[in-house]
PDB file of C-alpha atoms and ligand atoms in Angstrom:
ATOM      1  CA  MET R   1     105.827 143.729  91.249  1.00 46.00           C
ATOM      2  CA  ASN R   2     102.591 145.101  92.559  1.00 53.00           C
ATOM      3  CA  LYS R   3     103.186 147.467  95.430  1.00 78.00           C
ATOM      4  CA  ASP R   4     100.841 150.311  96.158  1.00 88.00           C
ATOM      5  CA  ARG R   5     103.699 152.345  97.604  1.00 97.00           C
ATOM      6  CA  LYS R   6     105.739 154.378  95.104  1.00 97.00           C
ATOM      7  CA  LEU R   7     109.456 153.616  95.163  1.00 98.00           C
ATOM      8  CA  ILE R   8     111.662 156.405  96.506  1.00 98.00           C
ATOM      9  CA  ILE R   9     115.374 156.458  95.745  1.00 98.00           C
ATOM     10  CA  ALA R  10     117.538 159.063  97.444  1.00 98.00           C
ATOM     11  CA  GLY R  11     121.203 159.844  96.887  1.00 98.00           C
ATOM     12  CA  ASN R  12     123.047 160.802 100.059  1.00 98.00           C
ATOM     13  CA  TRP R  13     126.184 162.590  98.905  1.00 98.00           C
ATOM     14  CA  LYS R  14     127.506 162.958 102.463  1.00 98.00           C
ATOM     15  CA  MET R  15     130.523 165.309 102.760  1.00 98.00           C
ATOM     16  CA  ASN R  16     131.336 165.141  99.070  1.00 98.00           C
ATOM     17  CA  LYS R  17     131.166 167.471  96.072  1.00 98.00           C
ATOM     18  CA  THR R  18     131.947 171.111  95.531  1.00 98.00           C
ATOM     19  CA  VAL R  19     129.180 173.249  94.049  1.00 98.00           C
ATOM     20  CA  ALA R  20     130.641 172.756  90.559  1.00 98.00           C
ATOM     21  CA  GLU R  21     130.795 168.972  90.994  1.00 98.00           C
ATOM     22  CA  ALA R  22     127.268 168.867  92.389  1.00 98.00           C
ATOM     23  CA  LEU R  23     125.945 170.839  89.409  1.00 98.00           C
ATOM     24  CA  ASP R  24     127.732 168.581  86.992  1.00 98.00           C
ATOM     25  CA  LEU R  25     126.092 165.486  88.501  1.00 98.00           C
ATOM     26  CA  VAL R  26     122.650 167.000  88.793  1.00 98.00           C
ATOM     27  CA  HIS R  27     122.643 168.206  85.171  1.00 98.00           C
ATOM     28  CA  GLY R  28     123.493 164.636  84.175  1.00 98.00           C
ATOM     29  CA  LEU R  29     120.734 163.170  86.343  1.00 98.00           C
ATOM     30  CA  LYS R  30     118.235 165.574  84.854  1.00 96.00           C
ATOM     31  CA  ARG R  31     119.268 164.526  81.358  1.00 96.00           C
ATOM     32  CA  GLU R  32     119.284 160.775  82.036  1.00 96.00           C
ATOM     33  CA  LEU R  33     116.255 160.439  84.292  1.00 95.00           C
ATOM     34  CA  ALA R  34     113.914 163.082  82.867  1.00 84.00           C
ATOM     35  CA  GLY R  35     111.318 160.525  81.803  1.00 86.00           C
ATOM     36  CA  VAL R  36     111.243 158.498  85.020  1.00 94.00           C
ATOM     37  CA  LYS R  37     107.824 158.778  86.621  1.00 93.00           C
ATOM     38  CA  GLU R  38     107.642 155.451  88.464  1.00 94.00           C
ATOM     39  CA  VAL R  39     110.096 156.449  91.201  1.00 97.00           C
ATOM     40  CA  ASP R  40     110.422 159.483  93.462  1.00 98.00           C
ATOM     41  CA  LEU R  41     114.009 160.670  93.006  1.00 98.00           C
ATOM     42  CA  VAL R  42     115.729 162.715  95.699  1.00 98.00           C
ATOM     43  CA  VAL R  43     119.252 164.151  95.803  1.00 98.00           C
ATOM     44  CA  CYS R  44     120.779 165.160  99.127  1.00 98.00           C
ATOM     45  CA  PRO R  45     123.819 167.368  98.471  1.00 98.00           C
ATOM     46  CA  PRO R  46     125.843 169.043 101.223  1.00 98.00           C
ATOM     47  CA  PHE R  47     124.281 172.282 102.561  1.00 98.00           C
ATOM     48  CA  THR R  48     126.723 174.387 100.554  1.00 98.00           C
ATOM     49  CA  ALA R  49     125.340 173.105  97.235  1.00 98.00           C
ATOM     50  CA  LEU R  50     121.606 173.256  98.059  1.00 98.00           C
ATOM     51  CA  SER R  51     121.066 176.712  96.640  1.00 98.00           C
ATOM     52  CA  GLU R  52     122.616 176.080  93.217  1.00 98.00           C
ATOM     53  CA  VAL R  53     121.241 172.548  92.883  1.00 98.00           C
ATOM     54  CA  SER R  54     117.741 173.769  93.736  1.00 98.00           C
ATOM     55  CA  LYS R  55     117.811 176.133  90.741  1.00 98.00           C
ATOM     56  CA  VAL R  56     118.815 173.382  88.331  1.00 97.00           C
ATOM     57  CA  ILE R  57     116.147 170.879  89.404  1.00 95.00           C
ATOM     58  CA  LEU R  58     113.297 173.384  89.568  1.00 93.00           C
ATOM     59  CA  ASP R  59     111.765 172.246  86.272  1.00 91.00           C
ATOM     60  CA  SER R  60     112.462 168.515  86.713  1.00 94.00           C
ATOM     61  CA  THR R  61     111.082 165.523  88.582  1.00 94.00           C
ATOM     62  CA  LEU R  62     114.118 165.486  90.886  1.00 97.00           C
ATOM     63  CA  ARG R  63     113.483 166.567  94.467  1.00 97.00           C
ATOM     64  CA  LEU R  64     115.874 168.076  96.964  1.00 98.00           C
ATOM     65  CA  GLY R  65     116.803 166.653 100.346  1.00 98.00           C
ATOM     66  CA  ALA R  66     119.162 167.794 103.106  1.00 98.00           C
ATOM     67  CA  GLN R  67     121.383 165.486 105.146  1.00 98.00           C
ATOM     68  CA  ASN R  68     120.549 166.868 108.590  1.00 98.00           C
ATOM     69  CA  MET R  69     118.923 169.786 110.381  1.00 98.00           C
ATOM     70  CA  SER R  70     118.566 171.248 113.857  1.00 98.00           C
ATOM     71  CA  ASP R  71     115.681 170.374 116.147  1.00 98.00           C
ATOM     72  CA  GLN R  72     115.492 174.080 117.048  1.00 98.00           C
ATOM     73  CA  PRO R  73     113.674 176.736 114.987  1.00 97.00           C
ATOM     74  CA  GLY R  74     116.414 179.352 115.374  1.00 97.00           C
ATOM     75  CA  GLY R  75     118.656 181.224 117.789  1.00 98.00           C
ATOM     76  CA  ALA R  76     122.058 180.790 119.354  1.00 98.00           C
ATOM     77  CA  TYR R  77     123.056 177.398 117.911  1.00 98.00           C
ATOM     78  CA  THR R  78     126.394 177.948 116.228  1.00 98.00           C
ATOM     79  CA  GLY R  79     126.895 175.880 113.111  1.00 97.00           C
ATOM     80  CA  GLU R  80     123.340 174.569 112.950  1.00 98.00           C
ATOM     81  CA  ILE R  81     120.797 174.826 110.109  1.00 98.00           C
ATOM     82  CA  SER R  82     117.050 175.160 110.743  1.00 98.00           C
ATOM     83  CA  ALA R  83     114.098 173.709 108.867  1.00 98.00           C
ATOM     84  CA  MET R  84     113.063 177.163 107.635  1.00 98.00           C
ATOM     85  CA  MET R  85     116.535 177.762 106.192  1.00 98.00           C
ATOM     86  CA  LEU R  86     116.198 174.528 104.208  1.00 98.00           C
ATOM     87  CA  LYS R  87     112.766 175.553 102.997  1.00 97.00           C
ATOM     88  CA  GLU R  88     114.294 178.643 101.378  1.00 96.00           C
ATOM     89  CA  PHE R  89     115.924 176.311  98.842  1.00 97.00           C
ATOM     90  CA  SER R  90     112.796 174.250  98.166  1.00 94.00           C
ATOM     91  CA  VAL R  91     114.113 171.333 100.185  1.00 98.00           C
ATOM     92  CA  ARG R  92     111.373 168.691 100.575  1.00 98.00           C
ATOM     93  CA  TYR R  93     113.140 165.885 102.459  1.00 98.00           C
ATOM     94  CA  VAL R  94     115.672 165.709 105.263  1.00 98.00           C
ATOM     95  CA  ILE R  95     117.716 162.690 106.333  1.00 98.00           C
ATOM     96  CA  LEU R  96     117.623 162.334 110.123  1.00 98.00           C
ATOM     97  CA  GLY R  97     119.518 160.049 112.470  1.00 98.00           C
ATOM     98  CA  HIS R  98     121.882 158.632 109.874  1.00 98.00           C
ATOM     99  CA  SER R  99     124.145 156.108 111.586  1.00 97.00           C
ATOM    100  CA  GLU R 100     127.164 158.334 110.911  1.00 98.00           C
ATOM    101  CA  ARG R 101     125.503 161.110 112.901  1.00 98.00           C
ATOM    102  CA  ARG R 102     124.419 158.673 115.603  1.00 98.00           C
ATOM    103  CA  GLN R 103     128.016 157.438 115.804  1.00 96.00           C
ATOM    104  CA  TYR R 104     130.142 160.583 115.332  1.00 97.00           C
ATOM    105  CA  GLN R 105     127.791 163.255 116.688  1.00 97.00           C
ATOM    106  CA  ARG R 106     126.259 161.028 119.360  1.00 97.00           C
ATOM    107  CA  GLU R 107     122.724 161.698 118.143  1.00 98.00           C
ATOM    108  CA  SER R 108     120.173 159.884 120.292  1.00 98.00           C
ATOM    109  CA  ASP R 109     116.742 158.551 119.400  1.00 98.00           C
ATOM    110  CA  GLU R 110     115.260 161.378 121.475  1.00 98.00           C
ATOM    111  CA  LEU R 111     117.094 164.023 119.448  1.00 98.00           C
ATOM    112  CA  VAL R 112     116.148 162.340 116.167  1.00 98.00           C
ATOM    113  CA  CYS R 113     112.539 162.371 117.331  1.00 98.00           C
ATOM    114  CA  ARG R 114     112.634 166.101 118.129  1.00 98.00           C
ATOM    115  CA  LYS R 115     114.138 166.725 114.688  1.00 98.00           C
ATOM    116  CA  ALA R 116     111.433 164.645 113.011  1.00 98.00           C
ATOM    117  CA  LEU R 117     108.714 166.671 114.754  1.00 98.00           C
ATOM    118  CA  ALA R 118     110.468 169.920 113.770  1.00 98.00           C
ATOM    119  CA  ALA R 119     110.685 168.723 110.163  1.00 98.00           C
ATOM    120  CA  HIS R 120     106.962 167.993 110.054  1.00 98.00           C
ATOM    121  CA  ALA R 121     106.173 171.344 111.645  1.00 98.00           C
ATOM    122  CA  ALA R 122     107.912 172.915 108.618  1.00 98.00           C
ATOM    123  CA  ALA R 123     106.278 170.523 106.114  1.00 98.00           C
ATOM    124  CA  LEU R 124     109.554 168.728 105.387  1.00 98.00           C
ATOM    125  CA  LYS R 125     109.446 164.965 105.006  1.00 98.00           C
ATOM    126  CA  PRO R 126     111.973 163.283 107.317  1.00 98.00           C
ATOM    127  CA  ILE R 127     113.897 160.212 106.153  1.00 99.00           C
ATOM    128  CA  VAL R 128     114.495 158.584 109.533  1.00 98.00           C
ATOM    129  CA  CYS R 129     117.395 156.111 109.559  1.00 98.00           C
ATOM    130  CA  ILE R 130     117.626 153.059 111.780  1.00 98.00           C
ATOM    131  CA  GLY R 131     119.782 149.943 111.722  1.00 98.00           C
ATOM    132  CA  GLU R 132     121.801 147.528 113.778  1.00 98.00           C
ATOM    133  CA  THR R 133     125.574 147.129 114.070  1.00 97.00           C
ATOM    134  CA  LEU R 134     127.352 143.904 113.165  1.00 96.00           C
ATOM    135  CA  ALA R 135     127.840 143.053 116.844  1.00 97.00           C
ATOM    136  CA  GLU R 136     124.125 143.532 117.469  1.00 97.00           C
ATOM    137  CA  ARG R 137     123.199 141.327 114.507  1.00 97.00           C
ATOM    138  CA  GLU R 138     125.635 138.622 115.571  1.00 96.00           C
ATOM    139  CA  ALA R 139     124.243 138.752 119.104  1.00 98.00           C
ATOM    140  CA  GLY R 140     120.777 138.084 117.673  1.00 97.00           C
ATOM    141  CA  SER R 141     119.408 141.424 118.854  1.00 98.00           C
ATOM    142  CA  THR R 142     118.568 143.040 115.483  1.00 98.00           C
ATOM    143  CA  GLU R 143     114.817 143.173 116.128  1.00 98.00           C
ATOM    144  CA  GLN R 144     115.278 144.467 119.643  1.00 98.00           C
ATOM    145  CA  VAL R 145     117.527 147.288 118.375  1.00 98.00           C
ATOM    146  CA  LEU R 146     115.132 148.219 115.566  1.00 98.00           C
ATOM    147  CA  ASP R 147     112.180 148.170 117.940  1.00 98.00           C
ATOM    148  CA  ALA R 148     113.923 150.536 120.377  1.00 98.00           C
ATOM    149  CA  GLN R 149     115.050 152.890 117.579  1.00 98.00           C
ATOM    150  CA  LEU R 150     111.568 152.990 116.060  1.00 98.00           C
ATOM    151  CA  LYS R 151     109.868 153.662 119.383  1.00 98.00           C
ATOM    152  CA  GLY R 152     112.469 156.235 120.433  1.00 98.00           C
ATOM    153  CA  SER R 153     112.786 158.079 117.116  1.00 98.00           C
ATOM    154  CA  LEU R 154     109.095 158.209 116.203  1.00 98.00           C
ATOM    155  CA  ALA R 155     107.452 158.758 119.587  1.00 93.00           C
ATOM    156  CA  GLY R 156     104.829 161.465 119.435  1.00 90.00           C
ATOM    157  CA  LEU R 157     104.402 161.523 115.653  1.00 98.00           C
ATOM    158  CA  SER R 158     100.763 161.541 114.595  1.00 98.00           C
ATOM    159  CA  LYS R 159      99.492 158.877 112.199  1.00 98.00           C
ATOM    160  CA  ASP R 160      99.464 161.425 109.383  1.00 98.00           C
ATOM    161  CA  GLN R 161     103.004 162.524 110.161  1.00 98.00           C
ATOM    162  CA  MET R 162     104.175 158.910 110.235  1.00 98.00           C
ATOM    163  CA  GLN R 163     102.835 158.007 106.824  1.00 97.00           C
ATOM    164  CA  GLU R 164     104.328 161.216 105.393  1.00 98.00           C
ATOM    165  CA  SER R 165     107.713 160.180 106.787  1.00 98.00           C
ATOM    166  CA  ILE R 166     110.156 157.812 105.112  1.00 98.00           C
ATOM    167  CA  LEU R 167     112.052 155.178 107.059  1.00 98.00           C
ATOM    168  CA  ALA R 168     115.462 153.969 105.965  1.00 98.00           C
ATOM    169  CA  TYR R 169     116.619 150.577 107.206  1.00 98.00           C
ATOM    170  CA  GLU R 170     120.402 150.826 107.049  1.00 98.00           C
ATOM    171  CA  PRO R 171     122.319 148.020 108.731  1.00 98.00           C
ATOM    172  CA  VAL R 172     125.486 149.763 109.934  1.00 97.00           C
ATOM    173  CA  TRP R 173     127.654 146.861 108.772  1.00 96.00           C
ATOM    174  CA  ALA R 174     126.461 147.371 105.201  1.00 97.00           C
ATOM    175  CA  ILE R 175     127.117 151.119 104.947  1.00 95.00           C
ATOM    176  CA  GLY R 176     130.131 151.921 102.800  1.00 94.00           C
ATOM    177  CA  THR R 177     131.486 148.410 103.178  1.00 95.00           C
ATOM    178  CA  GLY R 178     130.515 146.952  99.806  1.00 93.00           C
ATOM    179  CA  ARG R 179     128.714 144.221 101.721  1.00 93.00           C
ATOM    180  CA  ASN R 180     124.977 144.711 101.287  1.00 94.00           C
ATOM    181  CA  ALA R 181     122.310 142.897 103.250  1.00 95.00           C
ATOM    182  CA  THR R 182     120.941 140.004 101.218  1.00 97.00           C
ATOM    183  CA  ALA R 183     117.473 140.466  99.796  1.00 98.00           C
ATOM    184  CA  GLU R 184     116.185 137.999 102.407  1.00 98.00           C
ATOM    185  CA  GLN R 185     117.842 139.879 105.291  1.00 98.00           C
ATOM    186  CA  ALA R 186     116.475 143.192 104.029  1.00 98.00           C
ATOM    187  CA  GLN R 187     112.960 141.802 103.524  1.00 98.00           C
ATOM    188  CA  ALA R 188     112.938 140.239 107.006  1.00 98.00           C
ATOM    189  CA  ALA R 189     113.980 143.513 108.646  1.00 98.00           C
ATOM    190  CA  HIS R 190     111.507 145.570 106.593  1.00 98.00           C
ATOM    191  CA  ALA R 191     108.652 143.199 107.427  1.00 98.00           C
ATOM    192  CA  PHE R 192     109.553 143.477 111.108  1.00 98.00           C
ATOM    193  CA  ILE R 193     109.616 147.285 110.858  1.00 98.00           C
ATOM    194  CA  ARG R 194     106.191 147.273 109.191  1.00 98.00           C
ATOM    195  CA  ARG R 195     104.751 145.009 111.898  1.00 98.00           C
ATOM    196  CA  THR R 196     106.161 147.344 114.533  1.00 98.00           C
ATOM    197  CA  LEU R 197     104.572 150.359 112.803  1.00 98.00           C
ATOM    198  CA  ALA R 198     101.234 148.531 112.823  1.00 98.00           C
ATOM    199  CA  ALA R 199     101.550 148.018 116.579  1.00 98.00           C
ATOM    200  CA  MET R 200     102.702 151.603 117.219  1.00 98.00           C
ATOM    201  CA  PHE R 201     100.226 153.318 114.872  1.00 98.00           C
ATOM    202  CA  ASP R 202      97.810 151.116 112.912  1.00 98.00           C
ATOM    203  CA  GLU R 203      97.610 148.798 109.892  1.00 97.00           C
ATOM    204  CA  THR R 204      96.888 151.636 107.471  1.00 97.00           C
ATOM    205  CA  VAL R 205      99.941 153.609 108.561  1.00 98.00           C
ATOM    206  CA  ALA R 206     102.058 150.470 108.340  1.00 97.00           C
ATOM    207  CA  ARG R 207     100.788 149.740 104.836  1.00 97.00           C
ATOM    208  CA  ARG R 208     101.344 153.301 103.595  1.00 97.00           C
ATOM    209  CA  THR R 209     104.728 154.162 105.098  1.00 98.00           C
ATOM    210  CA  ARG R 210     107.628 153.770 102.694  1.00 98.00           C
ATOM    211  CA  ILE R 211     110.703 151.953 103.965  1.00 98.00           C
ATOM    212  CA  GLN R 212     113.973 152.358 102.053  1.00 98.00           C
ATOM    213  CA  TYR R 213     116.890 149.983 102.253  1.00 98.00           C
ATOM    214  CA  GLY R 214     120.376 151.519 102.528  1.00 98.00           C
ATOM    215  CA  GLY R 215     123.854 149.991 102.665  1.00 97.00           C
ATOM    216  CA  SER R 216     126.027 149.257  99.627  1.00 96.00           C
ATOM    217  CA  VAL R 217     123.200 149.509  97.098  1.00 98.00           C
ATOM    218  CA  LYS R 218     124.714 149.143  93.612  1.00 98.00           C
ATOM    219  CA  PRO R 219     123.388 148.667  90.075  1.00 98.00           C
ATOM    220  CA  ALA R 220     124.046 144.930  90.425  1.00 97.00           C
ATOM    221  CA  ASN R 221     121.947 144.396  93.569  1.00 97.00           C
ATOM    222  CA  ALA R 222     119.261 147.082  93.164  1.00 98.00           C
ATOM    223  CA  ARG R 223     116.758 144.986  91.234  1.00 98.00           C
ATOM    224  CA  GLU R 224     116.714 142.103  93.701  1.00 98.00           C
ATOM    225  CA  LEU R 225     116.548 144.344  96.760  1.00 98.00           C
ATOM    226  CA  MET R 226     113.840 146.607  95.304  1.00 97.00           C
ATOM    227  CA  SER R 227     111.686 143.670  94.289  1.00 97.00           C
ATOM    228  CA  GLN R 228     111.201 142.539  97.886  1.00 98.00           C
ATOM    229  CA  PRO R 229     107.596 143.109  98.957  1.00 98.00           C
ATOM    230  CA  ASP R 230     108.422 145.421 101.871  1.00 98.00           C
ATOM    231  CA  VAL R 231     111.352 147.302 100.304  1.00 98.00           C
ATOM    232  CA  ASP R 232     110.089 150.609  98.895  1.00 98.00           C
ATOM    233  CA  GLY R 233     113.251 152.254  97.653  1.00 98.00           C
ATOM    234  CA  ALA R 234     116.866 152.901  98.493  1.00 98.00           C
ATOM    235  CA  LEU R 235     119.052 155.367 100.319  1.00 98.00           C
ATOM    236  CA  VAL R 236     122.263 155.290  98.316  1.00 98.00           C
ATOM    237  CA  GLY R 237     125.609 156.650  99.495  1.00 98.00           C
ATOM    238  CA  GLY R 238     128.752 155.843  97.527  1.00 98.00           C
ATOM    239  CA  ALA R 239     127.012 154.762  94.339  1.00 98.00           C
ATOM    240  CA  SER R 240     125.025 158.014  94.234  1.00 98.00           C
ATOM    241  CA  LEU R 241     128.172 160.073  93.677  1.00 98.00           C
ATOM    242  CA  GLU R 242     128.585 158.920  90.110  1.00 98.00           C
ATOM    243  CA  LEU R 243     126.117 159.526  87.286  1.00 98.00           C
ATOM    244  CA  ARG R 244     126.302 156.095  85.680  1.00 98.00           C
ATOM    245  CA  SER R 245     125.873 154.092  88.863  1.00 98.00           C
ATOM    246  CA  LEU R 246     122.976 156.168  90.198  1.00 98.00           C
ATOM    247  CA  THR R 247     121.080 156.160  86.901  1.00 98.00           C
ATOM    248  CA  ASP R 248     121.624 152.400  86.569  1.00 98.00           C
ATOM    249  CA  ILE R 249     120.306 151.838  90.106  1.00 98.00           C
ATOM    250  CA  VAL R 250     117.173 153.786  89.229  1.00 98.00           C
ATOM    251  CA  LYS R 251     116.689 152.036  85.888  1.00 97.00           C
ATOM    252  CA  ASN R 252     117.304 148.590  87.384  1.00 97.00           C
ATOM    253  CA  SER R 253     114.776 149.282  90.149  1.00 96.00           C
ATOM    254  CA  ILE R 254     111.840 149.984  87.860  1.00 92.00           C
TER     255      ILE R 254
HETATM  256  P1  LIG L   1     126.514 153.386 101.016  1.00 87.17           P
HETATM  257  O1  LIG L   1     125.861 154.400 102.079  1.00 87.17           O
HETATM  258  O2  LIG L   1     125.519 153.267  99.874  1.00 87.17           O
HETATM  259  O3  LIG L   1     127.793 154.053 100.596  1.00 87.17           O
HETATM  260  O4  LIG L   1     126.726 152.087 101.695  1.00 87.17           O
HETATM  261  C1  LIG L   1     124.496 154.346 102.375  1.00 87.17           C
HETATM  262  C2  LIG L   1     124.156 155.429 103.365  1.00 87.17           C
HETATM  263  O5  LIG L   1     124.978 155.741 104.220  1.00 87.17           O
HETATM  264  O6  LIG L   1     123.043 156.002 103.304  1.00 87.17           O
END
C-alpha cells in the first residue's frame, strides 16, 4: 500500500466506561501499541475520563479526542463543554456531527459547521462525521446526501483548516449493527467524498485530507477496508471498547 496520507485510527467509546475502566484500557493500549509509528492512534473517552486518561497517555504516542463540544466559547450554556475546556486536558481531536448526535440531539449540518470552525479556532482537529441511512442508500441517494452534508458541514473552512480536519464516512446502517460496508462500497463513497473536496476546495486539499471509514470495523475486516486507496483510517465504536479487538484492528491495518 502506498498512500501518502498517514492512517488514523480513533476509538469512540461513546457513553461507556467509568474512569477506572478507561484507565485500565488505556494502560493496556499503551503497553500493546507503544511501538506503533505507522498509524496515528486516538482514543475518545467520555468527558468524565479525559482528565485521568490524559495523564496516562502523556508520554506515549496515543492522542486524546473528545466526542463532542459546543460551538460557543463560553457562557450560559448549561451542560455544554467548550473547546478551551477540552484543551485543558491536552485534547487534540474532537468528533463532530456523529450520526447519533445528528439523530438524537437533532444536530444540523449548520451546527456541525459552527463547531468545526470553533474547533479550528482553538487548534483542535475536528473529525467530521457524515453518512447515509439505509433508506437513503436504497433510494439511490447516497451521493446526494454526502454532497449536502459535506457542503453544509464544511462551509466556510479555509483550505488549511480543511486539510487539518479529518472526515469520517460512517454509513448509518453500518454503525453498531455488525454489518460493515464492503470494501468496494467504502472505497466508492470515499472516492466520491474526495472528488467533492476537490470541487469545494482544490486537488491538493482533496489529496491531503484524511477520510476514515466507520461502521462495524472489526479485526476481521480492518485489513481489507484499510487497504482501499481512499480509506485513510477508521473510527471504531464497539470494537474499541476492548483491548484485544482494538489492538488487533491497529495491527491488521498496518
Ligand atoms: P461501531 O461504531 O464501530 O460500533 O459500528 C462506529 C461509530 O459509531 O463511530
